[in-house]
mmCIF file of N, CA and C in Angstrom:
data_model
loop_
_atom_site.group_PDB
_atom_site.id
_atom_site.type_symbol
_atom_site.label_atom_id
_atom_site.label_comp_id
_atom_site.label_asym_id
_atom_site.label_seq_id
_atom_site.Cartn_x
_atom_site.Cartn_y
_atom_site.Cartn_z
ATOM 1 N N UNK A 83 24.937 -8.380 3.071
ATOM 2 C CA UNK A 83 24.655 -7.592 2.250
ATOM 3 C C UNK A 83 26.125 -6.418 2.600
ATOM 4 N N UNK A 84 26.877 -7.172 1.408
ATOM 5 C CA UNK A 84 28.420 -6.743 0.920
ATOM 6 C C UNK A 84 28.081 -4.898 0.876
ATOM 7 N N UNK A 85 27.112 -4.512 0.045
ATOM 8 C CA UNK A 85 27.232 -3.191 -0.830
ATOM 9 C C UNK A 85 25.740 -2.871 -0.796
ATOM 10 N N UNK A 86 24.900 -1.786 -0.786
ATOM 11 C CA UNK A 86 23.745 -1.595 -0.259
ATOM 12 C C UNK A 86 23.274 -1.558 -1.676
ATOM 13 N N UNK A 87 21.903 -2.529 -1.718
ATOM 14 C CA UNK A 87 21.165 -3.405 -2.737
ATOM 15 C C UNK A 87 20.179 -2.336 -3.175
ATOM 16 N N UNK A 88 20.506 -0.683 -2.087
ATOM 17 C CA UNK A 88 19.088 0.421 -2.161
ATOM 18 C C UNK A 88 20.089 1.227 -3.232
ATOM 19 N N UNK A 89 18.680 2.298 -3.488
ATOM 20 C CA UNK A 89 19.892 3.217 -4.211
ATOM 21 C C UNK A 89 18.544 4.652 -3.604
ATOM 22 N N UNK A 90 19.079 5.873 -3.304
ATOM 23 C CA UNK A 90 18.732 6.939 -3.289
ATOM 24 C C UNK A 90 18.090 8.158 -4.121
ATOM 25 N N UNK A 91 17.365 8.037 -4.889
ATOM 26 C CA UNK A 91 17.055 8.853 -5.954
ATOM 27 C C UNK A 91 16.716 11.042 -5.015
ATOM 28 N N UNK A 92 17.699 11.535 -5.253
ATOM 29 C CA UNK A 92 17.861 12.771 -4.118
ATOM 30 C C UNK A 92 17.006 14.035 -5.044
ATOM 31 N N UNK A 93 16.595 13.677 -6.211
ATOM 32 C CA UNK A 93 15.372 14.240 -6.770
ATOM 33 C C UNK A 93 14.281 14.152 -6.684
ATOM 34 N N UNK A 94 13.981 13.015 -6.555
ATOM 35 C CA UNK A 94 12.737 12.506 -6.090
ATOM 36 C C UNK A 94 11.732 13.304 -4.811
ATOM 37 N N UNK A 95 10.136 12.702 -4.801
ATOM 38 C CA UNK A 95 9.556 13.435 -3.764
ATOM 39 C C UNK A 95 9.511 13.105 -2.599
ATOM 40 N N UNK A 96 9.516 11.704 -2.900
ATOM 41 C CA UNK A 96 9.913 10.611 -1.787
ATOM 42 C C UNK A 96 11.291 10.399 -1.145
ATOM 43 N N UNK A 97 10.375 11.134 0.505
ATOM 44 C CA UNK A 97 11.982 11.222 1.521
ATOM 45 C C UNK A 97 12.853 10.171 1.137
ATOM 46 N N UNK A 98 14.488 10.513 1.266
ATOM 47 C CA UNK A 98 15.162 8.790 1.618
ATOM 48 C C UNK A 98 14.599 8.059 2.255
ATOM 49 N N UNK A 99 14.518 8.403 3.637
ATOM 50 C CA UNK A 99 14.359 7.377 4.788
ATOM 51 C C UNK A 99 13.166 6.108 4.212
ATOM 52 N N UNK A 100 12.188 6.931 3.577
ATOM 53 C CA UNK A 100 11.207 6.021 2.993
ATOM 54 C C UNK A 100 11.216 5.649 1.467
ATOM 55 N N UNK A 101 12.416 5.892 0.735
ATOM 56 C CA UNK A 101 12.885 5.360 -0.425
ATOM 57 C C UNK A 101 13.778 3.580 0.298
ATOM 58 N N UNK A 102 14.726 4.148 0.967
ATOM 59 C CA UNK A 102 15.293 3.336 1.756
ATOM 60 C C UNK A 102 14.438 2.129 2.399
ATOM 61 N N UNK A 103 13.448 2.621 3.454
ATOM 62 C CA UNK A 103 12.656 1.293 3.917
ATOM 63 C C UNK A 103 11.802 0.681 2.668
ATOM 64 N N UNK A 104 11.319 1.261 1.462
ATOM 65 C CA UNK A 104 10.582 0.413 0.923
ATOM 66 C C UNK A 104 11.293 -0.730 0.167
ATOM 67 N N UNK A 105 12.553 0.240 -0.260
ATOM 68 C CA UNK A 105 13.426 -0.893 -1.024
ATOM 69 C C UNK A 105 14.114 -2.184 -0.533
ATOM 70 N N UNK A 106 14.466 -2.022 0.902
ATOM 71 C CA UNK A 106 15.272 -3.309 1.640
ATOM 72 C C UNK A 106 13.069 -3.922 2.110
ATOM 73 N N UNK A 107 12.378 -3.192 2.349
ATOM 74 C CA UNK A 107 10.946 -4.299 2.735
ATOM 75 C C UNK A 107 10.517 -5.484 1.548
ATOM 76 N N UNK A 108 10.975 -4.559 0.010
ATOM 77 C CA UNK A 108 10.757 -5.182 -1.246
ATOM 78 C C UNK A 108 11.427 -5.755 -0.994
ATOM 79 N N UNK A 109 12.942 -6.036 -1.334
ATOM 80 C CA UNK A 109 13.861 -7.298 -0.840
ATOM 81 C C UNK A 109 13.415 -8.401 -0.145
ATOM 82 N N UNK A 110 13.343 -8.072 1.500
ATOM 83 C CA UNK A 110 12.513 -8.901 2.225
ATOM 84 C C UNK A 110 11.543 -9.637 1.976
ATOM 85 N N UNK A 111 10.662 -8.934 1.810
ATOM 86 C CA UNK A 111 8.968 -10.096 1.350
ATOM 87 C C UNK A 111 9.442 -10.617 0.058
ATOM 88 N N UNK A 112 10.302 -10.311 -0.902
ATOM 89 C CA UNK A 112 10.863 -10.879 -1.856
ATOM 90 C C UNK A 112 11.383 -12.351 -2.073
ATOM 91 N N UNK A 113 11.644 -11.671 -0.621
ATOM 92 C CA UNK A 113 12.624 -13.286 -0.620
ATOM 93 C C UNK A 113 14.209 -12.735 -1.363
ATOM 94 N N UNK A 114 14.497 -11.965 -1.748
ATOM 95 C CA UNK A 114 16.109 -11.644 -1.751
ATOM 96 C C UNK A 114 16.792 -10.906 -1.116
ATOM 97 N N UNK A 115 16.974 -10.762 0.072
ATOM 98 C CA UNK A 115 16.770 -10.800 1.813
ATOM 99 C C UNK A 115 16.234 -11.548 2.326
ATOM 100 N N UNK A 116 17.167 -12.545 2.593
ATOM 101 C CA UNK A 116 16.167 -13.858 3.468
ATOM 102 C C UNK A 116 17.054 -14.090 5.131
ATOM 103 N N UNK A 117 15.944 -14.704 5.987
ATOM 104 C CA UNK A 117 15.827 -14.439 7.213
ATOM 105 C C UNK A 117 16.982 -14.518 7.950
ATOM 106 N N UNK A 118 17.973 -14.076 8.755
ATOM 107 C CA UNK A 118 19.022 -14.421 9.758
ATOM 108 C C UNK A 118 20.299 -13.192 9.011
ATOM 109 N N UNK A 119 19.742 -12.654 7.103
ATOM 110 C CA UNK A 119 20.838 -12.214 6.540
ATOM 111 C C UNK A 119 21.571 -10.508 7.604
ATOM 112 N N UNK A 120 22.751 -10.164 7.232
ATOM 113 C CA UNK A 120 22.906 -9.806 8.278
ATOM 114 C C UNK A 120 22.999 -7.657 7.288
ATOM 115 N N UNK A 121 21.871 -6.882 8.003
ATOM 116 C CA UNK A 121 22.293 -5.507 6.565
ATOM 117 C C UNK A 121 23.566 -4.710 7.423
ATOM 118 N N UNK A 122 23.544 -4.056 6.535
ATOM 119 C CA UNK A 122 24.471 -2.693 7.211
ATOM 120 C C UNK A 122 24.368 -1.966 8.130
ATOM 121 N N UNK A 123 25.542 -1.774 8.597
ATOM 122 C CA UNK A 123 24.598 -0.691 9.983
ATOM 123 C C UNK A 123 24.406 0.735 9.649
ATOM 124 N N UNK A 124 23.926 0.651 10.455
ATOM 125 C CA UNK A 124 23.241 2.322 10.087
ATOM 126 C C UNK A 124 24.182 3.241 10.013
ATOM 127 N N UNK A 125 25.196 3.302 10.379
ATOM 128 C CA UNK A 125 26.364 3.967 9.698
ATOM 129 C C UNK A 125 26.876 3.652 8.312
ATOM 130 N N UNK A 126 27.207 2.590 8.343
ATOM 131 C CA UNK A 126 27.925 2.380 7.319
ATOM 132 C C UNK A 126 26.941 2.207 5.898
ATOM 133 N N UNK A 127 25.695 2.502 6.030
ATOM 134 C CA UNK A 127 24.754 2.526 5.001
ATOM 135 C C UNK A 127 24.351 3.963 4.517
ATOM 136 N N UNK A 128 24.581 4.505 5.856
ATOM 137 C CA UNK A 128 24.556 6.165 5.662
ATOM 138 C C UNK A 128 25.569 6.546 4.841
ATOM 139 N N UNK A 129 26.832 6.189 5.463
ATOM 140 C CA UNK A 129 27.636 6.785 4.520
ATOM 141 C C UNK A 129 27.890 6.525 3.231
ATOM 142 N N UNK A 130 27.569 4.987 2.741
ATOM 143 C CA UNK A 130 27.169 4.207 1.387
ATOM 144 C C UNK A 130 26.719 4.990 0.543
ATOM 145 N N UNK A 131 25.499 5.201 1.099
ATOM 146 C CA UNK A 131 24.648 6.259 0.413
ATOM 147 C C UNK A 131 24.820 8.413 0.546
ATOM 148 N N UNK A 132 25.263 8.351 0.796
ATOM 149 C CA UNK A 132 25.673 9.768 1.481
ATOM 150 C C UNK A 132 24.606 10.261 1.827
ATOM 151 N N UNK A 133 23.859 9.678 3.094
ATOM 152 C CA UNK A 133 22.917 10.554 3.657
ATOM 153 C C UNK A 133 23.549 10.475 5.515
ATOM 154 N N UNK A 134 22.603 11.425 6.277
ATOM 155 C CA UNK A 134 22.767 11.361 7.227
ATOM 156 C C UNK A 134 22.498 10.251 8.253
ATOM 157 N N UNK A 135 23.361 9.433 9.300
ATOM 158 C CA UNK A 135 22.716 8.399 10.081
ATOM 159 C C UNK A 135 21.288 8.159 10.562
ATOM 160 N N UNK A 136 20.948 9.416 10.794
ATOM 161 C CA UNK A 136 19.338 9.925 11.141
ATOM 162 C C UNK A 136 18.339 9.203 9.884
ATOM 163 N N UNK A 137 18.822 9.146 8.977
ATOM 164 C CA UNK A 137 17.726 9.153 7.857
ATOM 165 C C UNK A 137 17.572 7.619 8.065
ATOM 166 N N UNK A 138 18.840 6.876 7.966
ATOM 167 C CA UNK A 138 19.055 5.115 7.967
ATOM 168 C C UNK A 138 18.093 4.476 9.249
ATOM 169 N N UNK A 139 18.708 5.056 9.993
ATOM 170 C CA UNK A 139 18.065 5.147 11.458
ATOM 171 C C UNK A 139 16.433 4.789 11.000
ATOM 172 N N UNK A 140 16.260 6.058 10.942
ATOM 173 C CA UNK A 140 14.326 6.262 10.703
ATOM 174 C C UNK A 140 13.737 4.782 9.907
ATOM 175 N N UNK A 141 14.522 4.662 9.149
ATOM 176 C CA UNK A 141 13.892 3.295 8.055
ATOM 177 C C UNK A 141 14.367 2.162 8.816
ATOM 178 N N UNK A 142 15.281 1.914 9.021
ATOM 179 C CA UNK A 142 15.259 0.517 10.201
ATOM 180 C C UNK A 142 14.334 0.655 11.478
ATOM 181 N N UNK A 143 14.171 1.726 11.871
ATOM 182 C CA UNK A 143 12.821 1.577 13.260
ATOM 183 C C UNK A 143 11.782 1.514 12.228
ATOM 184 N N UNK A 144 11.638 1.494 11.118
ATOM 185 C CA UNK A 144 10.099 1.452 10.283
ATOM 186 C C UNK A 144 10.100 0.337 10.128
ATOM 187 N N UNK A 145 10.895 -0.472 9.727
ATOM 188 C CA UNK A 145 11.414 -2.159 9.083
ATOM 189 C C UNK A 145 10.896 -2.637 10.576
ATOM 190 N N UNK A 146 11.282 -2.487 11.682
ATOM 191 C CA UNK A 146 11.916 -3.211 12.628
ATOM 192 C C UNK A 146 9.983 -3.095 13.412
ATOM 193 N N UNK A 147 9.174 -1.609 13.046
ATOM 194 C CA UNK A 147 8.366 -1.877 13.533
ATOM 195 C C UNK A 147 7.242 -2.848 12.636
ATOM 196 N N UNK A 148 7.531 -2.788 11.570
ATOM 197 C CA UNK A 148 6.668 -3.972 10.731
ATOM 198 C C UNK A 148 6.856 -5.409 10.748
ATOM 199 N N UNK A 149 7.859 -5.320 11.904
ATOM 200 C CA UNK A 149 8.472 -7.194 11.917
ATOM 201 C C UNK A 149 9.580 -7.351 10.812
ATOM 202 N N UNK A 150 9.925 -6.716 10.183
ATOM 203 C CA UNK A 150 10.788 -6.929 8.641
ATOM 204 C C UNK A 150 12.632 -7.351 9.140
ATOM 205 N N UNK A 151 12.778 -6.580 10.431
ATOM 206 C CA UNK A 151 14.138 -6.784 11.077
ATOM 207 C C UNK A 151 14.155 -6.896 12.299
ATOM 208 N N UNK A 152 15.622 -7.119 12.602
ATOM 209 C CA UNK A 152 15.309 -6.976 14.142
ATOM 210 C C UNK A 152 17.206 -6.720 14.322
ATOM 211 N N UNK A 153 17.387 -5.892 15.607
ATOM 212 C CA UNK A 153 18.660 -5.403 16.177
ATOM 213 C C UNK A 153 18.826 -5.956 17.186
ATOM 214 N N UNK A 154 20.001 -6.405 17.001
ATOM 215 C CA UNK A 154 20.561 -6.796 18.371
ATOM 216 C C UNK A 154 21.711 -6.227 19.013
ATOM 217 N N UNK A 155 21.938 -5.730 19.877
ATOM 218 C CA UNK A 155 23.068 -5.563 20.218
ATOM 219 C C UNK A 155 24.222 -6.375 20.071
ATOM 220 N N UNK A 156 25.485 -6.222 19.587
ATOM 221 C CA UNK A 156 26.142 -6.996 19.539
ATOM 222 C C UNK A 156 26.271 -8.262 18.532
ATOM 223 N N UNK A 157 25.077 -8.090 17.807
ATOM 224 C CA UNK A 157 24.463 -9.474 16.470
ATOM 225 C C UNK A 157 24.097 -8.364 15.554
ATOM 226 N N UNK A 158 24.200 -7.096 15.482
ATOM 227 C CA UNK A 158 23.750 -6.451 14.550
ATOM 228 C C UNK A 158 22.082 -6.581 14.141
ATOM 229 N N UNK A 159 22.008 -6.153 13.168
ATOM 230 C CA UNK A 159 20.752 -6.078 12.192
ATOM 231 C C UNK A 159 20.704 -7.119 11.084
ATOM 232 N N UNK A 160 19.670 -7.584 11.468
ATOM 233 C CA UNK A 160 19.639 -8.946 10.531
ATOM 234 C C UNK A 160 17.751 -8.832 10.125
ATOM 235 N N UNK A 161 17.516 -9.525 8.835
ATOM 236 C CA UNK A 161 16.485 -9.805 8.439
ATOM 237 C C UNK A 161 15.537 -10.806 9.476
ATOM 238 N N UNK A 162 14.603 -10.775 10.042
ATOM 239 C CA UNK A 162 13.546 -11.344 11.030
ATOM 240 C C UNK A 162 12.846 -11.920 10.052
ATOM 241 N N UNK A 163 13.044 -13.340 10.842
ATOM 242 C CA UNK A 163 11.765 -14.630 10.647
ATOM 243 C C UNK A 163 10.543 -14.288 9.760
ATOM 244 N N UNK A 164 10.297 -14.971 9.494
ATOM 245 C CA UNK A 164 8.586 -14.538 8.705
ATOM 246 C C UNK A 164 7.766 -14.162 9.568
ATOM 247 N N UNK A 165 6.865 -13.376 10.168
ATOM 248 C CA UNK A 165 6.177 -13.884 11.037
ATOM 249 C C UNK A 165 4.860 -14.681 11.055
ATOM 250 N N UNK A 166 4.662 -15.205 12.483
ATOM 251 C CA UNK A 166 3.602 -16.105 11.983
ATOM 252 C C UNK A 166 2.174 -16.138 11.937
ATOM 253 N N UNK A 167 1.762 -17.194 11.549
ATOM 254 C CA UNK A 167 -0.395 -16.578 11.442
ATOM 255 C C UNK A 167 -0.771 -17.133 10.437
ATOM 256 N N UNK A 168 -1.582 -17.383 9.806
ATOM 257 C CA UNK A 168 -1.910 -17.651 8.021
ATOM 258 C C UNK A 168 -2.164 -16.415 7.528
ATOM 259 N N UNK A 169 -2.838 -15.783 7.875
ATOM 260 C CA UNK A 169 -2.651 -13.791 7.263
ATOM 261 C C UNK A 169 -1.923 -12.902 6.869
ATOM 262 N N UNK A 170 -0.650 -13.215 8.801
ATOM 263 C CA UNK A 170 0.171 -12.179 8.722
ATOM 264 C C UNK A 170 0.929 -11.918 7.505
ATOM 265 N N UNK A 171 1.541 -12.922 7.137
ATOM 266 C CA UNK A 171 3.134 -12.329 5.915
ATOM 267 C C UNK A 171 2.256 -11.923 4.726
ATOM 268 N N UNK A 172 0.923 -12.851 4.530
ATOM 269 C CA UNK A 172 0.172 -11.687 3.580
ATOM 270 C C UNK A 172 -0.358 -10.178 3.495
ATOM 271 N N UNK A 173 -0.378 -9.997 4.639
ATOM 272 C CA UNK A 173 -0.640 -8.511 5.295
ATOM 273 C C UNK A 173 0.217 -7.534 5.453
ATOM 274 N N UNK A 174 1.224 -8.081 5.549
ATOM 275 C CA UNK A 174 2.631 -7.106 5.340
ATOM 276 C C UNK A 174 2.793 -6.888 4.178
ATOM 277 N N UNK A 175 2.759 -8.257 3.388
ATOM 278 C CA UNK A 175 3.089 -7.804 1.845
ATOM 279 C C UNK A 175 2.041 -7.010 1.269
ATOM 280 N N UNK A 176 1.273 -7.261 1.650
ATOM 281 C CA UNK A 176 -0.236 -6.331 0.602
ATOM 282 C C UNK A 176 -0.175 -4.499 1.264
ATOM 283 N N UNK A 177 0.445 -4.981 2.627
ATOM 284 C CA UNK A 177 0.856 -3.500 2.907
ATOM 285 C C UNK A 177 1.198 -3.211 2.654
ATOM 286 N N UNK A 178 3.017 -3.500 2.551
ATOM 287 C CA UNK A 178 4.363 -2.655 1.976
ATOM 288 C C UNK A 178 3.900 -2.608 0.605
ATOM 289 N N UNK A 179 3.101 -3.071 -0.053
ATOM 290 C CA UNK A 179 3.258 -2.679 -1.983
ATOM 291 C C UNK A 179 1.879 -1.584 -1.765
ATOM 292 N N UNK A 180 1.155 -1.655 -0.978
ATOM 293 C CA UNK A 180 0.071 -0.539 -0.859
ATOM 294 C C UNK A 180 0.432 0.633 -0.526
ATOM 295 N N UNK A 181 1.584 0.450 0.558
ATOM 296 C CA UNK A 181 2.821 1.732 1.059
ATOM 297 C C UNK A 181 2.975 2.339 -0.845
ATOM 298 N N UNK A 182 4.103 1.420 -1.024
ATOM 299 C CA UNK A 182 4.876 2.356 -1.905
ATOM 300 C C UNK A 182 4.419 2.540 -2.812
ATOM 301 N N UNK A 183 3.179 1.852 -3.266
ATOM 302 C CA UNK A 183 1.916 2.201 -4.135
ATOM 303 C C UNK A 183 1.663 3.531 -4.887
ATOM 304 N N UNK A 184 1.468 3.643 -3.268
ATOM 305 C CA UNK A 184 1.185 5.108 -2.602
ATOM 306 C C UNK A 184 1.814 6.322 -2.910
ATOM 307 N N UNK A 185 3.366 5.982 -2.117
ATOM 308 C CA UNK A 185 4.295 7.182 -2.140
ATOM 309 C C UNK A 185 4.436 7.124 -3.565
ATOM 310 N N UNK A 186 4.572 5.919 -4.628
ATOM 311 C CA UNK A 186 4.684 5.830 -5.993
ATOM 312 C C UNK A 186 4.087 7.401 -6.426
ATOM 313 N N UNK A 187 2.858 6.463 -6.119
ATOM 314 C CA UNK A 187 1.592 7.972 -7.140
ATOM 315 C C UNK A 187 2.027 9.651 -6.229
ATOM 316 N N UNK A 188 1.962 9.343 -5.388
ATOM 317 C CA UNK A 188 1.857 10.902 -4.632
ATOM 318 C C UNK A 188 3.251 11.707 -4.942
ATOM 319 N N UNK A 189 4.396 11.102 -5.339
ATOM 320 C CA UNK A 189 5.243 11.575 -5.691
ATOM 321 C C UNK A 189 5.386 11.959 -7.712
ATOM 322 N N UNK A 190 4.107 11.313 -7.791
ATOM 323 C CA UNK A 190 3.574 11.773 -9.538
ATOM 324 C C UNK A 190 3.095 12.805 -9.430
ATOM 325 N N UNK A 191 2.393 13.090 -8.136
ATOM 326 C CA UNK A 191 1.356 14.719 -8.216
ATOM 327 C C UNK A 191 -0.142 13.905 -7.791
ATOM 328 N N UNK A 192 -0.242 12.747 -7.698
ATOM 329 C CA UNK A 192 -1.380 12.114 -7.483
ATOM 330 C C UNK A 192 -2.208 12.372 -6.057
ATOM 331 N N UNK A 193 -3.417 12.752 -6.343
ATOM 332 C CA UNK A 193 -4.245 13.181 -5.115
ATOM 333 C C UNK A 193 -4.841 11.883 -4.687
ATOM 334 N N UNK A 194 -5.739 11.933 -3.759
ATOM 335 C CA UNK A 194 -6.035 10.095 -3.012
ATOM 336 C C UNK A 194 -7.536 9.882 -3.867
ATOM 337 N N UNK A 195 -8.031 10.551 -4.190
ATOM 338 C CA UNK A 195 -9.027 10.022 -4.946
ATOM 339 C C UNK A 195 -8.225 9.317 -6.286
ATOM 340 N N UNK A 196 -7.681 10.220 -7.102
ATOM 341 C CA UNK A 196 -6.734 9.226 -8.116
ATOM 342 C C UNK A 196 -6.355 8.362 -7.865
ATOM 343 N N UNK A 197 -5.398 7.922 -6.822
ATOM 344 C CA UNK A 197 -5.073 6.870 -6.210
ATOM 345 C C UNK A 197 -5.841 5.863 -6.003
ATOM 346 N N UNK A 198 -7.367 6.210 -5.198
ATOM 347 C CA UNK A 198 -8.053 4.987 -5.694
ATOM 348 C C UNK A 198 -8.766 4.742 -6.636
ATOM 349 N N UNK A 199 -9.086 5.808 -7.248
ATOM 350 C CA UNK A 199 -9.632 5.178 -9.055
ATOM 351 C C UNK A 199 -8.596 4.458 -9.572
ATOM 352 N N UNK A 200 -7.818 4.605 -9.291
ATOM 353 C CA UNK A 200 -6.226 3.562 -10.297
ATOM 354 C C UNK A 200 -6.652 2.251 -9.774
ATOM 355 N N UNK A 201 -6.585 2.110 -8.397
ATOM 356 C CA UNK A 201 -6.706 1.148 -7.833
ATOM 357 C C UNK A 201 -7.706 0.067 -7.842
ATOM 358 N N UNK A 202 -8.811 1.032 -8.288
ATOM 359 C CA UNK A 202 -10.270 0.116 -8.408
ATOM 360 C C UNK A 202 -10.899 -0.171 -9.692
ATOM 361 N N UNK A 203 -9.710 0.502 -10.793
ATOM 362 C CA UNK A 203 -9.658 0.381 -11.987
ATOM 363 C C UNK A 203 -8.816 -0.669 -12.424
ATOM 364 N N UNK A 204 -7.706 -0.800 -11.811
ATOM 365 C CA UNK A 204 -6.673 -2.194 -12.002
ATOM 366 C C UNK A 204 -7.327 -3.141 -11.163
ATOM 367 N N UNK A 205 -8.587 -2.997 -10.211
ATOM 368 C CA UNK A 205 -9.014 -4.435 -9.778
ATOM 369 C C UNK A 205 -10.013 -4.890 -10.686
ATOM 370 N N UNK A 206 -10.017 -4.007 -11.529
ATOM 371 C CA UNK A 206 -11.192 -4.383 -12.913
ATOM 372 C C UNK A 206 -12.663 -4.203 -12.280
ATOM 373 N N UNK A 207 -13.945 -4.107 -13.679
ATOM 374 C CA UNK A 207 -15.332 -4.097 -13.391
ATOM 375 C C UNK A 207 -15.883 -5.313 -12.563
ATOM 376 N N UNK A 208 -15.029 -6.172 -12.662
ATOM 377 C CA UNK A 208 -15.866 -7.595 -11.840
ATOM 378 C C UNK A 208 -15.265 -7.722 -10.604
ATOM 379 N N UNK A 209 -14.258 -6.925 -9.880
ATOM 380 C CA UNK A 209 -13.973 -7.170 -8.671
ATOM 381 C C UNK A 209 -14.000 -5.856 -7.972
ATOM 382 N N UNK A 210 -14.876 -4.928 -8.347
ATOM 383 C CA UNK A 210 -14.784 -3.994 -7.908
ATOM 384 C C UNK A 210 -16.056 -3.550 -6.113
ATOM 385 N N UNK A 211 -16.158 -4.025 -5.791
ATOM 386 C CA UNK A 211 -16.943 -4.741 -4.726
ATOM 387 C C UNK A 211 -18.383 -3.909 -4.659
ATOM 388 N N UNK A 212 -18.861 -3.915 -3.139
ATOM 389 C CA UNK A 212 -20.571 -3.387 -3.221
ATOM 390 C C UNK A 212 -20.290 -1.807 -3.590
ATOM 391 N N UNK A 213 -19.511 -0.585 -3.475
ATOM 392 C CA UNK A 213 -19.116 0.390 -3.306
ATOM 393 C C UNK A 213 -20.065 0.999 -5.023
ATOM 394 N N UNK A 214 -19.659 -0.278 -6.277
ATOM 395 C CA UNK A 214 -19.431 0.321 -6.944
ATOM 396 C C UNK A 214 -20.468 0.621 -7.849
#
């Protein structure tokens, strides 16, 4: 990754660390960043984006917690191998998409009920589930 594939909108209500996390997660989940690909150092990405290193470090910590990246002293930060197990990759992708959607909806000013209604509507009337 020679230059950042992420952009930060300083006017957004979504915190910069979350914008970085969401964009990198999407690049990894969609395969645009592949296993073993090296990410910029925290300091380098912070400099490139004009942010404090702690902001980028928080995004990287959250990506590590989600097992999307691995950081090793001397080897840098790299895209992790996809998690094993039949449901885990799907669950991680779904969680990433849900988190990104929720952050975007909240940035628009939507409350929890409005967000849930939008999701139910997107599922359609035949897929609402037993609570409908």
